[in-house]
Coordinates of C-alpha atoms in Angstrom, one line a residue:
M1 CA -4.8 -33.7 12.5
Y2 CA -5.8 -33.5 8.8
C3 CA -2.4 -34.1 7.2
D4 CA -3.1 -37.9 6.4
F5 CA -6.4 -37.1 4.8
Y6 CA -4.9 -34.6 2.3
G7 CA -1.6 -36.4 2.0
F8 CA 0.5 -33.6 3.5
K9 CA 3.9 -34.3 5.0
E10 CA 3.4 -31.4 7.3
Q11 CA 0.9 -28.6 8.0
P12 CA 1.1 -26.1 5.0
F13 CA -0.2 -23.1 6.9
A14 CA 1.5 -23.2 10.2
I15 CA 2.2 -19.8 11.8
T16 CA 5.7 -20.7 12.9
P17 CA 8.3 -19.4 10.4
N18 CA 9.8 -22.2 8.2
P19 CA 12.5 -21.3 5.7
R20 CA 11.2 -24.2 3.5
F21 CA 7.9 -22.3 2.9
I22 CA 9.4 -18.9 2.0
F23 CA 7.4 -17.3 -0.8
L24 CA 8.6 -14.0 -2.3
S25 CA 5.8 -12.1 -4.1
K26 CA 6.6 -9.3 -6.5
Y27 CA 6.4 -6.9 -3.5
H28 CA 8.6 -9.1 -1.4
R29 CA 11.1 -9.3 -4.1
E30 CA 11.1 -5.5 -4.5
A31 CA 11.6 -5.1 -0.8
F32 CA 14.4 -7.6 -0.8
A33 CA 16.1 -5.6 -3.7
H34 CA 15.8 -2.3 -1.8
L35 CA 17.4 -3.8 1.3
L36 CA 20.2 -5.5 -0.7
Y37 CA 20.9 -2.2 -2.6
G38 CA 21.1 -0.3 0.7
I39 CA 23.5 -2.6 2.2
E40 CA 25.8 -3.1 -0.8
S41 CA 25.8 0.8 -1.5
H42 CA 26.6 1.4 2.2
A43 CA 23.6 3.7 2.6
G44 CA 23.9 3.7 6.4
F45 CA 20.2 3.5 7.4
I46 CA 17.5 1.5 5.6
E47 CA 13.8 1.5 6.6
L48 CA 11.3 -1.3 5.9
T49 CA 7.7 -1.0 7.0
G50 CA 4.6 -3.1 6.7
E51 CA 1.5 -4.1 8.5
V52 CA 1.4 -6.9 11.1
G53 CA 1.7 -10.3 9.2
S54 CA 2.8 -8.7 5.9
G55 CA 5.9 -10.8 5.7
K56 CA 8.6 -8.3 7.0
T57 CA 10.3 -10.9 9.2
T58 CA 10.3 -13.4 6.3
I59 CA 12.1 -10.9 4.1
L60 CA 14.7 -10.1 6.9
R61 CA 15.4 -13.8 7.5
S62 CA 15.7 -14.5 3.7
L63 CA 18.1 -11.5 3.5
L64 CA 20.3 -12.7 6.3
G65 CA 20.4 -16.2 4.8
Q66 CA 21.6 -15.0 1.5
L67 CA 24.3 -12.5 2.6
D68 CA 27.7 -14.0 1.9
D69 CA 29.3 -14.9 5.2
S70 CA 32.7 -14.1 3.7
K71 CA 31.7 -10.6 2.9
H72 CA 29.3 -9.7 5.7
R73 CA 28.9 -9.8 9.5
T74 CA 25.3 -9.7 10.7
A75 CA 23.4 -9.1 13.9
L76 CA 19.7 -9.5 14.3
I77 CA 17.7 -7.9 17.2
F78 CA 14.2 -9.3 17.2
N79 CA 12.9 -7.9 20.5
P80 CA 14.1 -4.3 20.8
K81 CA 12.2 -3.5 24.0
L82 CA 15.5 -2.8 25.7
S83 CA 17.2 0.2 27.3
A84 CA 19.9 2.0 25.4
D85 CA 22.6 0.2 27.4
E86 CA 20.9 -3.2 27.0
L87 CA 20.7 -2.8 23.3
L88 CA 24.3 -2.0 23.0
R89 CA 25.3 -5.0 25.0
T90 CA 23.0 -7.2 22.8
I91 CA 24.4 -5.8 19.6
N92 CA 27.9 -6.6 20.8
R93 CA 26.9 -10.1 21.9
E94 CA 25.3 -10.7 18.5
F95 CA 28.6 -9.7 16.8
G96 CA 30.5 -12.0 19.2
I97 CA 32.5 -9.2 20.9
L98 CA 32.8 -7.7 24.4
A99 CA 29.3 -7.4 26.0
T100 CA 30.3 -6.4 29.5
G101 CA 31.8 -3.2 30.9
T102 CA 31.0 0.4 30.7
I103 CA 29.3 2.1 27.8
D104 CA 32.6 3.6 26.7
E105 CA 34.3 0.2 26.8
L106 CA 31.4 -1.3 24.8
M107 CA 31.5 1.4 22.2
H108 CA 35.2 1.1 21.9
A109 CA 34.9 -2.7 21.4
L110 CA 32.3 -2.1 18.7
N111 CA 34.2 0.5 17.0
Q112 CA 37.4 -1.6 16.9
F113 CA 35.3 -4.6 15.5
L114 CA 33.8 -2.5 12.7
L115 CA 37.2 -1.0 11.8
N116 CA 38.7 -4.6 11.6
E117 CA 35.8 -5.8 9.5
N118 CA 36.1 -2.8 7.2
A119 CA 39.8 -3.4 6.7
A120 CA 38.9 -7.0 5.8
A121 CA 36.4 -5.8 3.2
R122 CA 33.5 -7.2 5.2
T123 CA 30.3 -5.2 5.7
A124 CA 28.7 -5.2 9.2
V125 CA 24.9 -5.3 9.0
L126 CA 22.6 -4.6 12.0
V127 CA 19.0 -5.6 11.6
I128 CA 16.4 -4.5 14.2
D129 CA 12.9 -6.0 13.8
E130 CA 9.8 -4.5 15.4
A131 CA 11.6 -1.2 15.6
Q132 CA 8.3 0.7 16.2
N133 CA 8.8 -0.5 19.8
L134 CA 12.1 1.3 20.3
D135 CA 12.2 4.1 22.8
P136 CA 13.5 7.5 21.6
A137 CA 16.6 7.2 23.8
V138 CA 17.3 3.8 22.2
L139 CA 17.0 5.3 18.7
E140 CA 19.4 8.1 19.7
Q141 CA 21.9 5.4 20.8
I142 CA 21.5 3.8 17.4
R143 CA 22.2 7.1 15.8
M144 CA 25.4 7.4 17.8
I145 CA 26.4 3.9 16.7
S146 CA 25.9 5.0 13.1
N147 CA 28.5 7.8 13.7
L148 CA 31.1 5.1 13.8
E149 CA 32.6 5.6 10.3
T150 CA 35.8 6.4 8.4
D151 CA 36.5 9.4 6.3
T152 CA 35.0 7.7 3.3
D153 CA 32.7 5.0 4.4
K154 CA 29.9 4.0 6.9
L155 CA 31.2 1.1 9.1
I156 CA 27.8 -0.3 9.9
Q157 CA 24.6 -0.7 7.8
I158 CA 21.5 -0.5 10.0
V159 CA 18.1 -1.9 8.8
L160 CA 15.1 -0.6 10.9
A161 CA 12.0 -2.8 10.2
G162 CA 8.6 -2.3 11.8
Q163 CA 5.0 -1.5 11.5
P164 CA 3.8 1.8 10.0
E165 CA 3.9 3.5 13.4
L166 CA 7.7 3.4 12.9
V167 CA 7.4 6.2 10.3
D168 CA 5.5 8.4 12.7
L169 CA 8.1 7.7 15.5
L170 CA 11.0 8.7 13.2
E171 CA 9.1 11.8 11.9
S172 CA 8.9 13.3 15.4
D173 CA 10.9 16.5 16.0
H174 CA 13.4 14.9 18.4
L175 CA 14.4 12.2 15.9
R176 CA 14.7 14.5 12.9
Q177 CA 18.4 14.0 12.6
L178 CA 18.1 10.2 12.5
N179 CA 15.1 10.4 10.0
Q180 CA 17.2 12.5 7.6
R181 CA 19.9 9.9 7.6
I182 CA 17.7 7.1 6.2
K183 CA 18.6 6.8 2.6
V184 CA 16.5 3.8 1.5
R185 CA 12.9 3.3 2.4
F186 CA 10.3 0.7 1.4
H187 CA 6.8 0.1 2.5
L188 CA 5.7 -3.5 2.0
P189 CA 2.0 -3.7 0.8
P190 CA -0.2 -6.8 1.3
L191 CA -0.4 -9.5 -1.4
D192 CA -2.8 -8.8 -4.2
L193 CA -5.3 -11.6 -5.2
E194 CA -3.1 -13.1 -7.8
D195 CA 0.0 -13.3 -5.5
M196 CA -2.1 -14.7 -2.6
A197 CA -3.4 -17.5 -4.8
S198 CA 0.1 -18.3 -5.8
Y199 CA 1.2 -18.1 -2.1
I200 CA -1.5 -20.7 -1.2
D201 CA -0.5 -23.0 -4.0
H202 CA 3.2 -22.7 -3.1
R203 CA 2.6 -23.7 0.5
L204 CA 0.4 -26.7 -0.5
E205 CA 3.0 -27.9 -2.9
I206 CA 5.8 -27.6 -0.3
A207 CA 3.7 -29.6 2.2
G208 CA 3.4 -32.3 -0.4
G209 CA -0.3 -32.1 -1.3
W210 CA -0.8 -29.5 -4.0
K211 CA -3.3 -31.7 -5.9
A212 CA -4.9 -33.1 -2.8
A213 CA -6.5 -30.0 -1.6
T214 CA -7.9 -27.2 -3.9
F215 CA -9.5 -23.9 -3.1
A216 CA -12.5 -22.8 -5.3
P217 CA -12.1 -19.5 -7.0
M218 CA -14.8 -17.9 -4.9
A219 CA -13.2 -19.3 -1.8
L220 CA -9.9 -17.5 -2.7
K221 CA -11.8 -14.3 -3.1
K222 CA -13.4 -14.7 0.3
I223 CA -9.9 -15.4 1.8
F224 CA -8.5 -12.3 0.2
N225 CA -11.4 -10.1 1.5
Y226 CA -10.9 -11.4 5.0
S227 CA -7.2 -11.3 5.1
N228 CA -6.5 -8.1 3.0
G229 CA -3.6 -10.0 1.6
L230 CA -1.7 -10.4 4.8
P231 CA 0.1 -13.7 4.8
R232 CA -0.4 -14.4 8.5
L233 CA -4.2 -14.0 8.3
V234 CA -4.2 -16.1 5.1
N235 CA -2.4 -18.9 7.0
V236 CA -4.8 -18.8 9.9
L237 CA -7.9 -18.9 7.7
C238 CA -6.6 -21.6 5.3
D239 CA -5.6 -23.8 8.2
R240 CA -9.1 -23.6 9.7
A241 CA -10.7 -24.2 6.3
L242 CA -8.7 -27.3 5.8
L243 CA -9.9 -28.6 9.2
I244 CA -13.5 -28.0 8.0
G245 CA -12.8 -29.8 4.8
F246 CA -11.4 -32.7 6.7
T247 CA -14.5 -33.0 8.9
E248 CA -16.7 -32.9 5.9
E249 CA -14.4 -35.3 3.8
S250 CA -14.0 -32.8 1.0
R251 CA -10.6 -32.1 -0.7
E252 CA -12.1 -29.0 -2.3
I253 CA -12.5 -26.0 -0.1
S254 CA -15.7 -24.2 -1.0
P255 CA -16.8 -20.6 -0.3
K256 CA -19.3 -21.9 2.3
M257 CA -16.4 -23.6 4.2
I258 CA -14.5 -20.2 4.1
D259 CA -17.6 -18.5 5.6
L260 CA -17.8 -21.0 8.3
A261 CA -14.1 -20.8 9.1
I262 CA -14.4 -17.0 9.3
R263 CA -17.3 -17.3 11.7
E264 CA -15.3 -19.6 13.9
L265 CA -12.3 -17.4 13.9
R266 CA -14.4 -14.4 14.9
R267 CA -16.2 -16.4 17.6
E268 CA -19.5 -14.9 16.6
N269 CA -22.8 -16.1 18.1
L270 CA -24.0 -19.1 16.0
P271 CA -27.3 -21.0 16.0
K272 CA -27.8 -23.6 18.7
S273 CA -27.7 -26.4 16.1
Y274 CA -24.1 -25.4 15.4
V275 CA -21.4 -27.7 17.0
P276 CA -18.0 -26.0 17.5
L277 CA -15.3 -27.4 15.1
L278 CA -13.0 -28.9 17.7
W279 CA -15.9 -30.6 19.3
R280 CA -16.9 -32.2 16.0
L281 CA -13.3 -33.3 15.5
A282 CA -13.1 -34.8 18.9
A283 CA -16.5 -36.6 18.6
A284 CA -15.7 -37.9 15.2
A285 CA -12.3 -39.3 16.5
A286 CA -13.9 -40.9 19.6
I287 CA -16.8 -42.5 17.7
T288 CA -14.4 -43.8 15.0
V289 CA -12.2 -45.5 17.5
A290 CA -15.2 -47.0 19.3
L291 CA -16.8 -48.3 16.2
V292 CA -13.6 -49.7 14.7
S293 CA -12.8 -51.5 18.0
T294 CA -16.1 -53.3 18.0
G295 CA -16.0 -54.1 14.3
F296 CA -18.9 -51.8 13.2
I297 CA -18.9 -50.0 9.8
I298 CA -18.6 -46.3 10.2
G299 CA -20.2 -45.2 7.0
Q300 CA -23.6 -44.5 8.6
Y301 CA -22.0 -42.2 11.2
I302 CA -20.1 -40.3 8.6
E303 CA -23.2 -39.8 6.5
S304 CA -25.1 -38.7 9.7
S305 CA -22.3 -36.3 10.7
N306 CA -22.2 -34.7 7.2
S307 CA -26.0 -34.3 7.4
Q308 CA -25.7 -32.4 10.7
S309 CA -22.9 -30.2 9.2
T310 CA -25.1 -29.5 6.2
A311 CA -28.0 -28.5 8.4
A312 CA -25.8 -26.2 10.5
Q313 CA -24.6 -24.5 7.4
A314 CA -28.2 -24.2 6.1
S315 CA -29.2 -22.6 9.3
L316 CA -26.3 -20.2 9.0
S317 CA -27.3 -19.4 5.4
A318 CA -30.9 -18.8 6.4
G319 CA -29.8 -16.3 9.1
S320 CA -27.6 -14.4 6.6
S321 CA -30.4 -14.4 4.0
A322 CA -32.8 -12.9 6.4
A323 CA -30.4 -10.0 7.3
A324 CA -29.2 -9.5 3.7
P325 CA -32.1 -7.4 2.3
Q326 CA -31.4 -4.7 5.0
V327 CA -28.1 -4.0 3.4
T328 CA -28.0 -5.0 -0.2
D329 CA -30.5 -2.4 -1.4
A330 CA -29.3 0.7 0.4
I331 CA -25.8 0.1 1.5
K332 CA -24.6 -1.9 -1.4
S333 CA -26.2 0.6 -3.8
D334 CA -24.2 3.4 -2.2
L335 CA -20.9 1.6 -1.6
E336 CA -20.5 0.3 -5.1
Q337 CA -20.5 3.9 -6.3
I338 CA -17.4 4.9 -4.4
S339 CA -13.8 3.7 -4.3
E340 CA -12.1 2.2 -1.3
L341 CA -10.0 5.4 -0.8
D342 CA -12.8 7.8 -1.3
C343 CA -14.9 5.8 1.1
A344 CA -12.1 5.9 3.8
T345 CA -11.8 9.7 3.2
Q346 CA -15.5 10.4 3.7
G347 CA -15.6 8.1 6.8
F348 CA -12.6 9.9 8.3
N349 CA -14.1 13.3 7.6
E350 CA -17.2 12.3 9.6
L351 CA -15.0 11.3 12.5
A352 CA -13.1 14.7 12.0
R353 CA -16.4 16.5 12.3
L354 CA -17.3 14.8 15.5
W355 CA -13.9 15.6 16.9
N356 CA -14.0 19.2 15.7
I357 CA -10.8 18.9 13.6
K358 CA -10.1 19.7 10.0
P359 CA -11.4 17.3 7.3
V360 CA -9.1 15.4 4.9
V361 CA -8.0 17.3 1.8
E362 CA -5.6 14.8 0.3
Y363 CA -3.8 11.5 1.2
N364 CA -0.1 11.0 1.2
G365 CA 0.0 7.3 2.1
K366 CA 0.4 4.2 0.0
T367 CA -2.3 2.4 2.0
V368 CA -5.6 3.5 3.6
H369 CA -4.1 2.7 7.1
R370 CA -0.9 4.9 6.4
G371 CA -3.0 7.7 4.8
L372 CA -5.2 8.0 7.8
E373 CA -2.3 7.9 10.2
L374 CA -0.6 10.8 8.5
V375 CA -3.8 13.0 8.4
A376 CA -4.6 12.2 12.0
A377 CA -1.0 13.0 13.1
R378 CA -1.1 16.4 11.3
R379 CA -4.2 17.2 13.4
G380 CA -2.6 16.4 16.7
M381 CA -4.5 13.0 16.9
R382 CA -3.5 9.3 17.2
L383 CA -5.1 6.7 15.0
L384 CA -5.8 3.3 16.7
N385 CA -6.1 0.4 14.3
L386 CA -8.1 -2.4 15.8
K387 CA -8.0 -5.8 14.2
Q388 CA -9.9 -9.1 14.7
M389 CA -12.4 -7.3 16.9
Q390 CA -15.8 -8.3 18.1
I391 CA -18.9 -6.1 18.4
R392 CA -18.6 -6.1 22.1
D393 CA -15.1 -4.6 21.9
I394 CA -16.5 -1.6 19.9
V395 CA -19.4 -1.2 22.4
A396 CA -16.9 -1.3 25.3
T397 CA -14.7 1.4 23.7
N398 CA -17.7 3.7 23.2
A399 CA -16.0 5.8 20.6
P400 CA -17.2 6.6 17.0
C401 CA -15.0 4.8 14.6
L402 CA -14.4 3.8 11.0
L403 CA -15.5 0.2 10.3
E404 CA -14.1 -1.9 7.4
L405 CA -16.8 -3.8 5.6
S406 CA -16.7 -6.6 3.1
I407 CA -19.8 -6.5 0.9
P408 CA -20.6 -9.4 -1.4
G409 CA -20.4 -8.3 -5.1
I410 CA -18.1 -5.3 -4.3
K411 CA -14.5 -5.8 -5.0
G412 CA -12.1 -5.0 -2.1
T413 CA -13.2 -3.4 1.2
R414 CA -15.2 -0.3 2.0
Y415 CA -15.1 2.0 5.1
I416 CA -18.1 3.5 6.9
A417 CA -18.4 5.7 10.1
L418 CA -20.2 4.2 13.1
T419 CA -21.5 7.3 14.8
R420 CA -24.0 6.0 17.4
I421 CA -25.4 2.9 19.2
G422 CA -28.9 2.9 20.6
S423 CA -31.9 0.5 21.2
G424 CA -29.8 -2.5 20.0
E425 CA -29.0 -0.9 16.7
F426 CA -25.8 0.5 15.2
F427 CA -26.0 3.8 13.3
L428 CA -23.8 4.1 10.2
L429 CA -23.4 7.2 8.0
S430 CA -23.5 6.6 4.2
P431 CA -20.4 8.1 2.6
V432 CA -22.4 8.8 -0.6
S433 CA -26.1 9.7 0.3
K434 CA -25.1 10.9 3.8
M435 CA -28.2 9.0 5.0
T436 CA -28.0 7.2 8.4
W437 CA -28.6 3.4 8.4
A438 CA -29.7 1.6 11.5
L439 CA -28.5 -2.0 11.5
P440 CA -29.0 -4.7 14.2
E441 CA -25.9 -6.3 15.6
K442 CA -26.2 -9.6 13.6
T443 CA -26.5 -7.8 10.3
L444 CA -23.5 -5.6 11.1
A445 CA -21.4 -8.5 12.1
T446 CA -22.2 -10.3 8.9
Y447 CA -20.4 -7.6 6.8
W448 CA -17.9 -6.2 9.2
T449 CA -14.4 -7.6 8.8
G450 CA -13.4 -7.1 12.4
T451 CA -11.2 -4.1 11.6
A452 CA -11.8 -0.6 12.9
Y453 CA -10.1 2.8 13.1
L454 CA -10.5 5.1 16.1
L455 CA -9.2 8.7 16.7
W456 CA -7.8 9.6 20.2
R457 CA -5.5 12.0 22.0
N458 CA -2.7 11.0 24.3
V459 CA -3.0 14.3 26.3
N460 CA -0.7 13.2 29.1
N461 CA 1.9 11.8 26.7
L462 CA 1.6 8.4 28.4
P463 CA 4.2 5.9 27.0
D464 CA 2.6 2.9 25.3
S465 CA 5.6 0.7 25.6
I466 CA 7.3 0.5 29.0
Q467 CA 10.1 -1.7 30.4
P468 CA 9.5 -3.1 33.9
G469 CA 11.4 -1.0 36.4
T470 CA 11.3 2.2 34.2
S471 CA 10.6 5.4 36.2
S472 CA 9.2 8.7 34.9
V473 CA 6.7 11.4 35.6
E474 CA 4.5 9.9 32.8
I475 CA 4.4 6.6 34.7
R476 CA 3.2 8.4 37.9
K477 CA 0.4 9.9 35.7
L478 CA -0.4 6.4 34.6
Q479 CA -0.6 5.2 38.1
T480 CA -2.9 8.1 39.0
M481 CA -5.3 7.3 36.2
L482 CA -5.3 3.5 37.0
A483 CA -6.2 4.4 40.7
K484 CA -8.9 6.8 39.4
A485 CA -10.3 3.9 37.3
G486 CA -10.3 1.6 40.4
S487 CA -7.6 -0.7 39.2
Y488 CA -4.6 0.4 41.3
S489 CA -4.3 1.0 45.0
G490 CA -0.5 1.1 45.4
K491 CA 1.9 3.9 45.9
Q492 CA 2.2 6.4 43.0
S493 CA 5.9 6.1 42.9
G494 CA 6.5 6.8 39.1
T495 CA 8.0 3.4 38.7
F496 CA 6.6 0.7 36.4
D497 CA 6.7 -2.1 39.0
N498 CA 4.9 -5.4 39.4
A499 CA 2.0 -3.9 41.2
T500 CA 1.5 -1.3 38.4
Q501 CA 1.7 -4.0 35.7
E502 CA -0.9 -6.1 37.5
A503 CA -3.1 -3.0 37.7
V504 CA -2.9 -2.7 34.0
R505 CA -3.8 -6.3 33.5
K506 CA -6.8 -5.8 35.8
F507 CA -8.0 -2.8 33.8
Q508 CA -7.5 -4.7 30.5
K509 CA -9.6 -7.6 31.7
A510 CA -12.4 -5.3 32.7
H511 CA -12.4 -3.8 29.1
F512 CA -12.0 -7.0 27.1
I513 CA -8.4 -6.3 26.2
T514 CA -5.8 -9.0 26.0
P515 CA -4.3 -8.8 29.6
D516 CA -0.6 -8.6 28.7
G517 CA 0.2 -5.9 31.3
V518 CA 1.4 -3.5 28.5
P519 CA -0.4 -0.1 28.4
G520 CA -0.7 0.0 24.6
P521 CA -2.8 2.5 22.6
R522 CA -6.1 0.6 23.0
T523 CA -5.6 0.3 26.8
L524 CA -4.7 4.0 27.1
L525 CA -7.7 5.1 25.0
N526 CA -10.0 3.1 27.4
L527 CA -8.2 4.4 30.4
Y528 CA -8.6 8.0 29.3
R529 CA -12.3 7.5 28.8
A530 CA -12.7 5.6 32.1
C531 CA -11.1 8.5 34.0
G532 CA -12.8 11.3 32.0
E533 CA -9.5 12.9 31.4
T534 CA -10.0 13.5 27.7
K535 CA -13.0 15.0 25.9
G536 CA -14.3 13.4 22.7
P537 CA -17.5 12.1 21.1
N538 CA -19.0 8.8 22.2
L539 CA -21.4 6.3 20.8
S540 CA -24.2 6.6 23.3
N541 CA -25.3 10.0 22.0
T542 CA -22.5 11.2 19.7
G543 CA -21.9 13.9 22.3
R544 CA -18.8 15.0 24.1
T545 CA -17.4 13.0 27.2

């Protein structure tokens, strides 16, 4: 829509992976080097982890594209939500060998293929993306595949790539043997501000309009604070900002445009004078066509449209200014005295106090998210990381949580415990002064990034990744809980059939969760609370439910 205005040959920030736009930051290059070293040294197992949207798939595609076909045979499994048998068939199919028959026949065919490739001095490489979704039984099958070896060499190199949850999965007791076989590990951190700016310039240049669109320095900082350096979120925000720049006929993306783009992406409640972006685009296009067809000059309309946009932004700024004094004096004063990591530690310890578990003594993670996951796991808890959330989602969850804040004037992000909601106000505990701040919803929404961390317990060991048709005692427990919550009225057969999946969707819709029919961690947390089958603090009175 805006390509002609900026002179782009194509959209620079499309979400769909495009090899032409590959950008390898210093972290991506380091990850690439680890993967290549693991493969060339025949390490056997290689682990790559990173947050959603950090660029793991980009690295994997780049790796597979650069491996010499004359020296390697590769197989990529992108959706590993398969049974152990299905995975083996898929692997054989990817390698172009027998994919039908019994398990013994499939393993024999794979073993023979690997021996032939080894004799021909070619390395077989199996890459499994989104590996955190693998069932333990499937991981055990992968371990069995890794047993195919000669007296001196591993016949297949296996790359397991996934979100940080993959580490927790592999550290479980029943996968200890597999975890011990992983010789090369790398966690991919987000881009830093410098790399993010280079990433944006790179994509603009490839699209053909590097000088046609520029981002102001403060705009880049706002993009960084919103995205935390995750390329996928950078793409989404930059794309929206370019749309706003197009409607305002500005080739320089200002900080105010980034603020407006963030508000639109978060779908926050805006003043009535605000006109949604797509409506403005449609109206502008329709009026332009009408005026041109009748010979009118459209300059007056553009001026009027820009005036309305400026008025809307002024209205937004006025709303923010009114709320700002409530946080800049007390909250900013406290939060600028403490580091991001210490802030997260203090916030987690408040949640630990409410849950009656041990506080944090030290971190062993490279990121705040990973560190929190580790300390939670050691205390028999699960950490749920919620992103791109709205205030209503936190209210519906009704659980104390750690909120990620972006405060103007403070570099990076800060974390603060939300302990209670009452009388339309949200009560936050200062990590420094230990004072409780009561903020109205609009003020909190101004500084909250949309990311939150919650503690919970999966007391019934319900699976959070289920294939249709799967049967187990845990699925019967899931059906019992769905029935108790009023979402399921079918037979409690213990099989994850269509009726059960629809019940999950029904429950998800009622709790403002994307109705995908998959009982993921957020769905299970809300289900436990709806059924009253787990005790824990709540936001209504910070008591136990």
